[in-house]
PDB file of C-alpha atoms in Angstrom:
ATOM      1  CA  UNK X 255      11.171   7.085 -37.605  1.00 58.00           C
ATOM      2  CA  UNK X 256       9.890  10.319 -39.104  1.00 51.00           C
ATOM      3  CA  UNK X 257       7.388  12.149 -36.939  1.00 57.00           C
ATOM      4  CA  UNK X 258       5.081  12.840 -39.901  1.00 59.00           C
ATOM      5  CA  UNK X 259       4.533   9.110 -40.489  1.00 72.00           C
ATOM      6  CA  UNK X 260       1.199   7.931 -39.101  1.00 79.00           C
ATOM      7  CA  UNK X 261       0.967   5.627 -36.094  1.00 74.00           C
ATOM      8  CA  UNK X 262      -0.594   2.977 -38.339  1.00 82.00           C
ATOM      9  CA  UNK X 263       2.410   2.988 -40.671  1.00 84.00           C
ATOM     10  CA  UNK X 264       4.866   2.970 -37.770  1.00 82.00           C
ATOM     11  CA  UNK X 265       3.025   0.006 -36.257  1.00 83.00           C
ATOM     12  CA  UNK X 266       3.340  -1.932 -39.505  1.00 87.00           C
ATOM     13  CA  UNK X 267       7.045  -1.149 -39.837  1.00 84.00           C
ATOM     14  CA  UNK X 268       7.778  -2.160 -36.236  1.00 85.00           C
ATOM     15  CA  UNK X 269       5.792  -5.366 -36.558  1.00 84.00           C
ATOM     16  CA  UNK X 270       7.909  -6.266 -39.583  1.00 86.00           C
ATOM     17  CA  UNK X 271      11.171  -5.343 -37.853  1.00 86.00           C
ATOM     18  CA  UNK X 272      10.222  -7.188 -34.661  1.00 81.00           C
ATOM     19  CA  UNK X 273       9.674 -10.405 -36.604  1.00 84.00           C
ATOM     20  CA  UNK X 274      12.952 -10.014 -38.500  1.00 86.00           C
ATOM     21  CA  UNK X 275      14.983  -9.187 -35.380  1.00 82.00           C
ATOM     22  CA  UNK X 276      15.081 -12.847 -34.326  1.00 79.00           C
ATOM     23  CA  UNK X 277      16.974 -13.762 -37.506  1.00 84.00           C
ATOM     24  CA  UNK X 278      20.650 -13.050 -37.059  1.00 82.00           C
ATOM     25  CA  UNK X 279      21.431 -11.580 -40.472  1.00 84.00           C
ATOM     26  CA  UNK X 280      18.353  -9.347 -40.296  1.00 86.00           C
ATOM     27  CA  UNK X 281      19.248  -8.271 -36.757  1.00 82.00           C
ATOM     28  CA  UNK X 282      22.628  -7.087 -38.040  1.00 81.00           C
ATOM     29  CA  UNK X 283      20.902  -4.894 -40.603  1.00 86.00           C
ATOM     30  CA  UNK X 284      18.550  -3.460 -37.983  1.00 83.00           C
ATOM     31  CA  UNK X 285      21.424  -2.710 -35.626  1.00 78.00           C
ATOM     32  CA  UNK X 286      23.140  -0.730 -38.384  1.00 80.00           C
ATOM     33  CA  UNK X 287      20.015   1.247 -39.241  1.00 84.00           C
ATOM     34  CA  UNK X 288      18.817   4.594 -37.799  1.00 83.00           C
ATOM     35  CA  UNK X 289      15.947   2.804 -36.041  1.00 82.00           C
ATOM     36  CA  UNK X 290      18.315   1.686 -33.270  1.00 77.00           C
ATOM     37  CA  UNK X 291      18.786   5.211 -31.972  1.00 76.00           C
ATOM     38  CA  UNK X 292      15.034   5.795 -32.008  1.00 82.00           C
ATOM     39  CA  UNK X 293      14.200   2.932 -29.651  1.00 80.00           C
ATOM     40  CA  UNK X 294      14.075   5.156 -26.526  1.00 75.00           C
ATOM     41  CA  UNK X 295      11.685   7.558 -28.246  1.00 80.00           C
ATOM     42  CA  UNK X 296       9.476   4.745 -29.528  1.00 82.00           C
ATOM     43  CA  UNK X 297       9.268   3.161 -26.078  1.00 75.00           C
ATOM     44  CA  UNK X 298       7.948   6.504 -24.855  1.00 74.00           C
ATOM     45  CA  UNK X 299       5.392   6.830 -27.653  1.00 80.00           C
ATOM     46  CA  UNK X 300       1.807   7.770 -26.677  1.00 82.00           C
ATOM     47  CA  UNK X 301       0.657   4.865 -28.849  1.00 84.00           C
ATOM     48  CA  UNK X 302       0.504   1.639 -26.840  1.00 79.00           C
ATOM     49  CA  UNK X 303       0.807  -0.630 -29.871  1.00 83.00           C
ATOM     50  CA  UNK X 304       4.020   1.147 -30.840  1.00 83.00           C
ATOM     51  CA  UNK X 305       5.399   0.661 -27.339  1.00 79.00           C
ATOM     52  CA  UNK X 306       4.476  -3.012 -27.417  1.00 78.00           C
ATOM     53  CA  UNK X 307       6.045  -3.653 -30.804  1.00 83.00           C
ATOM     54  CA  UNK X 308       9.164  -1.732 -29.877  1.00 82.00           C
ATOM     55  CA  UNK X 309       9.467  -3.920 -26.777  1.00 77.00           C
ATOM     56  CA  UNK X 310       9.265  -7.011 -28.979  1.00 77.00           C
ATOM     57  CA  UNK X 311      11.932  -5.529 -31.230  1.00 83.00           C
ATOM     58  CA  UNK X 312      14.213  -5.041 -28.215  1.00 79.00           C
ATOM     59  CA  UNK X 313      13.651  -8.652 -27.188  1.00 74.00           C
ATOM     60  CA  UNK X 314      14.484  -9.878 -30.678  1.00 78.00           C
ATOM     61  CA  UNK X 315      17.719  -7.911 -30.842  1.00 77.00           C
ATOM     62  CA  UNK X 316      18.773  -9.149 -27.409  1.00 72.00           C
ATOM     63  CA  UNK X 317      18.368 -12.743 -28.570  1.00 68.00           C
ATOM     64  CA  UNK X 318      21.756 -12.454 -30.280  1.00 69.00           C
ATOM     65  CA  UNK X 319      24.966 -12.300 -28.258  1.00 62.00           C
ATOM     66  CA  UNK X 320      26.565  -9.796 -30.583  1.00 58.00           C
ATOM     67  CA  UNK X 321      23.771  -7.294 -30.096  1.00 51.00           C
ATOM     68  CA  UNK X 322      24.930  -5.788 -26.832  1.00 56.00           C
ATOM     69  CA  UNK X 323      28.157  -4.365 -28.214  1.00 56.00           C
ATOM     70  CA  UNK X 324      26.114  -2.193 -30.527  1.00 56.00           C
ATOM     71  CA  UNK X 325      23.231  -1.531 -28.159  1.00 59.00           C
ATOM     72  CA  UNK X 326      25.313  -0.631 -25.114  1.00 59.00           C
ATOM     73  CA  UNK X 327      25.342   3.014 -26.108  1.00 55.00           C
ATOM     74  CA  UNK X 328      21.585   3.365 -25.736  1.00 57.00           C
ATOM     75  CA  UNK X 329      20.922   0.959 -22.859  1.00 61.00           C
ATOM     76  CA  UNK X 330      21.749   3.671 -20.334  1.00 58.00           C
ATOM     77  CA  UNK X 331      19.143   5.939 -21.917  1.00 56.00           C
ATOM     78  CA  UNK X 332      16.491   3.265 -22.220  1.00 61.00           C
ATOM     79  CA  UNK X 333      16.520   1.860 -18.685  1.00 60.00           C
ATOM     80  CA  UNK X 334      15.843   5.081 -16.710  1.00 58.00           C
ATOM     81  CA  UNK X 335      12.816   5.720 -18.899  1.00 57.00           C
ATOM     82  CA  UNK X 336      11.553   2.176 -18.487  1.00 57.00           C
ATOM     83  CA  UNK X 337      11.744   2.551 -14.727  1.00 56.00           C
ATOM     84  CA  UNK X 338       9.275   5.436 -14.913  1.00 56.00           C
ATOM     85  CA  UNK X 339       6.807   3.613 -17.148  1.00 56.00           C
ATOM     86  CA  UNK X 340       3.717   1.846 -15.821  1.00 58.00           C
ATOM     87  CA  UNK X 341       2.830   0.236 -19.134  1.00 60.00           C
ATOM     88  CA  UNK X 342       3.122  -3.588 -19.079  1.00 62.00           C
ATOM     89  CA  UNK X 343       4.444  -3.496 -22.641  1.00 60.00           C
ATOM     90  CA  UNK X 344       7.326  -1.272 -21.601  1.00 62.00           C
ATOM     91  CA  UNK X 345       7.899  -3.303 -18.442  1.00 62.00           C
ATOM     92  CA  UNK X 346       8.499  -6.306 -20.689  1.00 63.00           C
ATOM     93  CA  UNK X 347      11.256  -4.401 -22.442  1.00 63.00           C
ATOM     94  CA  UNK X 348      12.822  -3.661 -19.058  1.00 62.00           C
ATOM     95  CA  UNK X 349      12.938  -7.280 -18.002  1.00 63.00           C
ATOM     96  CA  UNK X 350      14.164  -8.346 -21.450  1.00 62.00           C
ATOM     97  CA  UNK X 351      17.111  -6.001 -21.001  1.00 63.00           C
ATOM     98  CA  UNK X 352      17.635  -6.748 -17.320  1.00 59.00           C
ATOM     99  CA  UNK X 353      17.843 -10.512 -17.796  1.00 58.00           C
ATOM    100  CA  UNK X 354      20.357 -10.265 -20.633  1.00 58.00           C
ATOM    101  CA  UNK X 355      23.747 -11.175 -19.081  1.00 56.00           C
ATOM    102  CA  UNK X 356      25.638  -8.502 -20.999  1.00 56.00           C
ATOM    103  CA  UNK X 357      23.289  -5.796 -19.718  1.00 58.00           C
ATOM    104  CA  UNK X 358      24.040  -6.466 -16.049  1.00 50.00           C
ATOM    105  CA  UNK X 359      26.387  -3.521 -15.572  1.00 51.00           C
ATOM    106  CA  UNK X 360      24.016  -1.043 -17.179  1.00 50.00           C
ATOM    107  CA  UNK X 361      21.102  -2.383 -15.173  1.00 51.00           C
ATOM    108  CA  UNK X 362      22.988  -2.150 -11.888  1.00 51.00           C
ATOM    109  CA  UNK X 363      24.156   1.369 -12.662  1.00 40.00           C
ATOM    110  CA  UNK X 364      20.624   2.618 -13.150  1.00 43.00           C
ATOM    111  CA  UNK X 365      19.139   0.678 -10.217  1.00 54.00           C
ATOM    112  CA  UNK X 366      16.580  -0.962 -12.473  1.00 49.00           C
ATOM    113  CA  UNK X 367      16.104  -3.763  -9.937  1.00 62.00           C
ATOM    114  CA  UNK X 368      14.298  -1.285  -7.704  1.00 69.00           C
ATOM    115  CA  UNK X 369      11.153  -1.990  -9.716  1.00 72.00           C
ATOM    116  CA  UNK X 370      11.118  -5.736  -9.192  1.00 81.00           C
ATOM    117  CA  UNK X 371       8.431  -5.705  -6.437  1.00 84.00           C
ATOM    118  CA  UNK X 372       6.164  -3.622  -8.650  1.00 83.00           C
ATOM    119  CA  UNK X 373       6.726  -5.856 -11.668  1.00 83.00           C
ATOM    120  CA  UNK X 374       5.875  -8.937  -9.608  1.00 90.00           C
ATOM    121  CA  UNK X 375       2.446  -7.404  -8.974  1.00 90.00           C
ATOM    122  CA  UNK X 376       1.774  -6.567 -12.618  1.00 89.00           C
ATOM    123  CA  UNK X 377      -1.602  -7.516 -14.086  1.00 90.00           C
ATOM    124  CA  UNK X 378       0.269  -9.052 -17.008  1.00 89.00           C
ATOM    125  CA  UNK X 379       1.338 -12.659 -16.326  1.00 92.00           C
ATOM    126  CA  UNK X 380       4.228 -12.378 -18.772  1.00 88.00           C
ATOM    127  CA  UNK X 381       5.617  -9.388 -16.863  1.00 86.00           C
ATOM    128  CA  UNK X 382       5.359 -11.321 -13.585  1.00 92.00           C
ATOM    129  CA  UNK X 383       7.107 -14.301 -15.166  1.00 92.00           C
ATOM    130  CA  UNK X 384       9.915 -12.199 -16.595  1.00 85.00           C
ATOM    131  CA  UNK X 385      10.342 -10.319 -13.322  1.00 87.00           C
ATOM    132  CA  UNK X 386      10.951 -13.680 -11.641  1.00 91.00           C
ATOM    133  CA  UNK X 387      13.447 -14.498 -14.377  1.00 86.00           C
ATOM    134  CA  UNK X 388      15.122 -11.176 -13.683  1.00 80.00           C
ATOM    135  CA  UNK X 389      15.575 -12.121 -10.031  1.00 86.00           C
ATOM    136  CA  UNK X 390      16.925 -15.534 -11.017  1.00 86.00           C
ATOM    137  CA  UNK X 391      19.526 -13.854 -13.202  1.00 78.00           C
ATOM    138  CA  UNK X 392      20.476 -11.589 -10.330  1.00 77.00           C
ATOM    139  CA  UNK X 393      20.860 -14.508  -7.910  1.00 84.00           C
ATOM    140  CA  UNK X 394      22.858 -16.512 -10.412  1.00 81.00           C
ATOM    141  CA  UNK X 395      25.380 -13.787 -11.221  1.00 71.00           C
ATOM    142  CA  UNK X 396      25.939 -11.993  -7.913  1.00 76.00           C
ATOM    143  CA  UNK X 397      26.947 -12.813  -4.309  1.00 80.00           C
ATOM    144  CA  UNK X 398      23.748 -13.726  -2.496  1.00 84.00           C
ATOM    145  CA  UNK X 399      24.577 -11.687   0.605  1.00 83.00           C
ATOM    146  CA  UNK X 400      24.861  -8.487  -1.407  1.00 78.00           C
ATOM    147  CA  UNK X 401      21.447  -8.821  -3.034  1.00 81.00           C
ATOM    148  CA  UNK X 402      19.359 -10.755  -0.505  1.00 86.00           C
ATOM    149  CA  UNK X 403      17.958  -7.633   1.230  1.00 86.00           C
ATOM    150  CA  UNK X 404      16.576  -6.441  -2.113  1.00 83.00           C
ATOM    151  CA  UNK X 405      14.833  -9.708  -2.992  1.00 89.00           C
ATOM    152  CA  UNK X 406      11.084  -9.581  -2.178  1.00 91.00           C
ATOM    153  CA  UNK X 407      10.766 -13.104  -0.785  1.00 95.00           C
ATOM    154  CA  UNK X 408       7.219 -12.577   0.484  1.00 95.00           C
ATOM    155  CA  UNK X 409       6.069 -11.673  -3.015  1.00 96.00           C
ATOM    156  CA  UNK X 410       7.892 -14.637  -4.535  1.00 96.00           C
ATOM    157  CA  UNK X 411       6.193 -17.013  -2.120  1.00 97.00           C
ATOM    158  CA  UNK X 412       2.902 -15.274  -2.891  1.00 97.00           C
ATOM    159  CA  UNK X 413       3.378 -16.019  -6.588  1.00 97.00           C
ATOM    160  CA  UNK X 414       3.289 -19.730  -5.754  1.00 97.00           C
ATOM    161  CA  UNK X 415      -0.474 -19.127  -5.677  1.00 97.00           C
ATOM    162  CA  UNK X 416      -0.492 -17.320  -9.024  1.00 97.00           C
ATOM    163  CA  UNK X 417      -3.169 -18.185 -11.563  1.00 96.00           C
ATOM    164  CA  UNK X 418      -0.493 -18.712 -14.221  1.00 97.00           C
ATOM    165  CA  UNK X 419       1.324 -22.090 -13.990  1.00 97.00           C
ATOM    166  CA  UNK X 420       4.294 -20.539 -15.790  1.00 96.00           C
ATOM    167  CA  UNK X 421       4.619 -17.855 -13.116  1.00 97.00           C
ATOM    168  CA  UNK X 422       4.344 -20.457 -10.349  1.00 97.00           C
ATOM    169  CA  UNK X 423       7.095 -22.545 -11.934  1.00 97.00           C
ATOM    170  CA  UNK X 424       9.414 -19.567 -12.420  1.00 96.00           C
ATOM    171  CA  UNK X 425       8.848 -18.370  -8.861  1.00 97.00           C
ATOM    172  CA  UNK X 426       9.682 -21.864  -7.624  1.00 97.00           C
ATOM    173  CA  UNK X 427      12.834 -21.851  -9.745  1.00 96.00           C
ATOM    174  CA  UNK X 428      13.972 -18.615  -8.119  1.00 96.00           C
ATOM    175  CA  UNK X 429      13.170 -19.762  -4.580  1.00 97.00           C
ATOM    176  CA  UNK X 430      15.009 -23.048  -5.101  1.00 96.00           C
ATOM    177  CA  UNK X 431      18.072 -21.262  -6.443  1.00 95.00           C
ATOM    178  CA  UNK X 432      18.043 -18.892  -3.461  1.00 95.00           C
ATOM    179  CA  UNK X 433      17.660 -21.828  -1.053  1.00 95.00           C
ATOM    180  CA  UNK X 434      20.917 -23.356  -2.280  1.00 94.00           C
ATOM    181  CA  UNK X 435      22.744 -20.598  -0.392  1.00 94.00           C
ATOM    182  CA  UNK X 436      22.730 -20.839   3.443  1.00 93.00           C
ATOM    183  CA  UNK X 437      21.816 -17.172   3.870  1.00 93.00           C
ATOM    184  CA  UNK X 438      19.095 -17.493   1.271  1.00 94.00           C
ATOM    185  CA  UNK X 439      17.622 -20.608   2.866  1.00 94.00           C
ATOM    186  CA  UNK X 440      17.604 -18.945   6.287  1.00 94.00           C
ATOM    187  CA  UNK X 441      15.794 -15.915   4.885  1.00 94.00           C
ATOM    188  CA  UNK X 442      13.193 -18.104   3.187  1.00 96.00           C
ATOM    189  CA  UNK X 443      12.451 -20.122   6.320  1.00 95.00           C
ATOM    190  CA  UNK X 444      12.127 -16.877   8.289  1.00 94.00           C
ATOM    191  CA  UNK X 445       9.609 -15.491   5.805  1.00 95.00           C
ATOM    192  CA  UNK X 446       6.017 -15.418   7.099  1.00 95.00           C
ATOM    193  CA  UNK X 447       4.952 -16.781   3.712  1.00 96.00           C
ATOM    194  CA  UNK X 448       7.211 -19.843   3.853  1.00 96.00           C
ATOM    195  CA  UNK X 449       4.282 -22.138   4.863  1.00 96.00           C
ATOM    196  CA  UNK X 450       2.758 -21.533   1.418  1.00 97.00           C
ATOM    197  CA  UNK X 451       5.022 -24.298   0.128  1.00 96.00           C
ATOM    198  CA  UNK X 452       2.852 -26.789   2.022  1.00 96.00           C
ATOM    199  CA  UNK X 453       0.069 -26.157  -0.495  1.00 96.00           C
ATOM    200  CA  UNK X 454       2.263 -27.199  -3.416  1.00 96.00           C
ATOM    201  CA  UNK X 455       2.526 -30.835  -2.359  1.00 96.00           C
ATOM    202  CA  UNK X 456      -1.080 -31.232  -3.501  1.00 94.00           C
ATOM    203  CA  UNK X 457      -0.907 -28.789  -6.399  1.00 94.00           C
ATOM    204  CA  UNK X 458      -2.621 -29.683  -9.665  1.00 93.00           C
ATOM    205  CA  UNK X 459       0.155 -27.958 -11.613  1.00 96.00           C
ATOM    206  CA  UNK X 460       2.317 -30.509 -13.411  1.00 93.00           C
ATOM    207  CA  UNK X 461       5.516 -31.444 -11.544  1.00 94.00           C
ATOM    208  CA  UNK X 462       4.862 -28.912  -8.794  1.00 96.00           C
ATOM    209  CA  UNK X 463       4.725 -31.516  -6.003  1.00 96.00           C
ATOM    210  CA  UNK X 464       8.115 -32.807  -7.146  1.00 97.00           C
ATOM    211  CA  UNK X 465       9.544 -29.293  -7.289  1.00 97.00           C
ATOM    212  CA  UNK X 466       8.223 -28.606  -3.789  1.00 97.00           C
ATOM    213  CA  UNK X 467      10.326 -31.550  -2.632  1.00 96.00           C
ATOM    214  CA  UNK X 468      13.356 -30.091  -4.383  1.00 97.00           C
ATOM    215  CA  UNK X 469      12.902 -26.793  -2.569  1.00 96.00           C
ATOM    216  CA  UNK X 470      12.574 -28.498   0.803  1.00 95.00           C
ATOM    217  CA  UNK X 471      15.627 -30.632   0.020  1.00 95.00           C
ATOM    218  CA  UNK X 472      17.640 -27.498  -0.850  1.00 95.00           C
ATOM    219  CA  UNK X 473      16.655 -25.818   2.413  1.00 94.00           C
ATOM    220  CA  UNK X 474      17.316 -28.945   4.474  1.00 92.00           C
ATOM    221  CA  UNK X 475      20.873 -29.376   3.234  1.00 91.00           C
ATOM    222  CA  UNK X 476      21.968 -26.507   5.489  1.00 90.00           C
ATOM    223  CA  UNK X 477      22.433 -28.000   8.973  1.00 76.00           C
ATOM    224  CA  UNK X 478      21.833 -24.780  10.900  1.00 71.00           C
ATOM    225  CA  UNK X 479      18.548 -23.939   9.164  1.00 77.00           C
ATOM    226  CA  UNK X 480      15.643 -24.817  11.448  1.00 82.00           C
ATOM    227  CA  UNK X 481      12.194 -25.088   9.904  1.00 88.00           C
ATOM    228  CA  UNK X 482       9.525 -23.896  12.390  1.00 87.00           C
ATOM    229  CA  UNK X 483       8.040 -26.829  14.378  1.00 88.00           C
ATOM    230  CA  UNK X 484       4.464 -26.072  13.299  1.00 87.00           C
ATOM    231  CA  UNK X 485       5.566 -26.309   9.677  1.00 91.00           C
ATOM    232  CA  UNK X 486       7.804 -29.353  10.152  1.00 90.00           C
ATOM    233  CA  UNK X 487       4.998 -31.598  11.353  1.00 90.00           C
ATOM    234  CA  UNK X 488       2.727 -30.852   8.404  1.00 94.00           C
ATOM    235  CA  UNK X 489       5.677 -30.939   6.020  1.00 94.00           C
ATOM    236  CA  UNK X 490       6.607 -34.458   7.095  1.00 93.00           C
ATOM    237  CA  UNK X 491       3.048 -35.644   6.462  1.00 94.00           C
ATOM    238  CA  UNK X 492       2.943 -34.038   3.015  1.00 95.00           C
ATOM    239  CA  UNK X 493       6.244 -35.590   1.984  1.00 95.00           C
ATOM    240  CA  UNK X 494       5.359 -39.059   3.285  1.00 94.00           C
ATOM    241  CA  UNK X 495       2.086 -38.963   1.348  1.00 94.00           C
ATOM    242  CA  UNK X 496       4.047 -38.461  -1.871  1.00 95.00           C
ATOM    243  CA  UNK X 497       5.898 -41.723  -1.286  1.00 93.00           C
ATOM    244  CA  UNK X 498       2.743 -43.471  -2.506  1.00 92.00           C
ATOM    245  CA  UNK X 499       2.582 -41.532  -5.773  1.00 93.00           C
ATOM    246  CA  UNK X 500       2.503 -43.487  -9.026  1.00 93.00           C
ATOM    247  CA  UNK X 501       5.169 -41.240 -10.539  1.00 94.00           C
ATOM    248  CA  UNK X 502       8.586 -42.686  -9.705  1.00 94.00           C
ATOM    249  CA  UNK X 503      10.266 -39.279 -10.063  1.00 95.00           C
ATOM    250  CA  UNK X 504       7.912 -37.815  -7.467  1.00 95.00           C
ATOM    251  CA  UNK X 505       8.599 -40.689  -5.083  1.00 94.00           C
ATOM    252  CA  UNK X 506      12.339 -40.239  -5.534  1.00 95.00           C
ATOM    253  CA  UNK X 507      12.168 -36.483  -4.893  1.00 95.00           C
ATOM    254  CA  UNK X 508      10.009 -37.073  -1.821  1.00 94.00           C
ATOM    255  CA  UNK X 509      12.430 -39.652  -0.433  1.00 93.00           C
ATOM    256  CA  UNK X 510      15.373 -37.295  -0.917  1.00 94.00           C
ATOM    257  CA  UNK X 511      13.559 -34.470   0.850  1.00 93.00           C
ATOM    258  CA  UNK X 512      12.466 -36.763   3.672  1.00 92.00           C
ATOM    259  CA  UNK X 513      15.976 -38.097   4.299  1.00 91.00           C
ATOM    260  CA  UNK X 514      17.437 -34.594   4.165  1.00 91.00           C
ATOM    261  CA  UNK X 515      15.007 -32.828   6.476  1.00 90.00           C
ATOM    262  CA  UNK X 516      13.803 -35.793   8.557  1.00 88.00           C
ATOM    263  CA  UNK X 517      16.758 -38.242   8.538  1.00 80.00           C
ATOM    264  CA  UNK X 518      15.299 -40.433  11.297  1.00 70.00           C
ATOM    265  CA  UNK X 519      11.754 -40.672   9.973  1.00 74.00           C
ATOM    266  CA  UNK X 520      10.788 -44.373   9.672  1.00 74.00           C
ATOM    267  CA  UNK X 521       9.315 -43.804   6.213  1.00 72.00           C
ATOM    268  CA  UNK X 522      12.794 -42.914   5.041  1.00 63.00           C
ATOM    269  CA  UNK X 523      13.850 -46.559   5.272  1.00 59.00           C
ATOM    270  CA  UNK X 524      11.418 -48.404   2.990  1.00 58.00           C
ATOM    271  CA  UNK X 525      11.437 -52.125   2.386  1.00 53.00           C
ATOM    272  CA  UNK X 526      10.465 -51.992  -1.295  1.00 50.00           C
ATOM    273  CA  UNK X 527      12.493 -53.817  -3.923  1.00 50.00           C
ATOM    274  CA  UNK X 528      15.433 -51.634  -4.958  1.00 46.00           C
ATOM    275  CA  UNK X 529      15.094 -52.889  -8.524  1.00 49.00           C
ATOM    276  CA  UNK X 530      11.618 -51.352  -8.858  1.00 48.00           C
ATOM    277  CA  UNK X 531      11.272 -49.202 -11.943  1.00 47.00           C
ATOM    278  CA  UNK X 532      14.297 -50.635 -13.722  1.00 43.00           C
TER     279      UNK X 532
END
């Protein structure tokens, strides 16, 4: 974009391009235009609106699987700059790129995951949410033992108290995925923030009590993982209380968690009619 063009004009152009980028045929045209090579410069613009709209443009282009073949040449230049930026708008561009499966190699090469703890503490809820999604992508695509030391479990547990329900749900998604691996479950139980999950059994966030049961069930499936005694007692009470919930899905999740973690608990052998809910 020519340097003599005003910020106002550039903003308008980028807003238009960002909206078009989500349409495949328009994205092809954008990828073939000179604007592609100017993305790094625009992300470093002194104008915050330009940075924001460029970030949205990046997200739109990454929505198409074919985009990465064309964009791969500039990814390596974009990521190092994003790592130095403190702007939430630019951080969004980083997580957009980092969570794209075809960007994994470029992201690893530039150590972009080093900024995850900082992104999780962002004032912008969308950045926190996408940072959690970035971790989920990492856990899904790589051996857990190789990445576990870099995962900020304490911060993830802390986000279970986040003011944004979306962030809480995404953090829970990540923790549950990690807990499916024995090493991951052991690390979670050893975390000083693990007891935070006890609060979620009475959470007002939709489906969170059920998801808390899923997390406990995932942890409990590993025989050698021992939940601390002081947590186990309260945990059993929380789970048993959910057996009286009106929501059948919540009751089912609670029963699964109870039988997994507390196989000999008397509440795990109810006398209700098995045809209930059919």
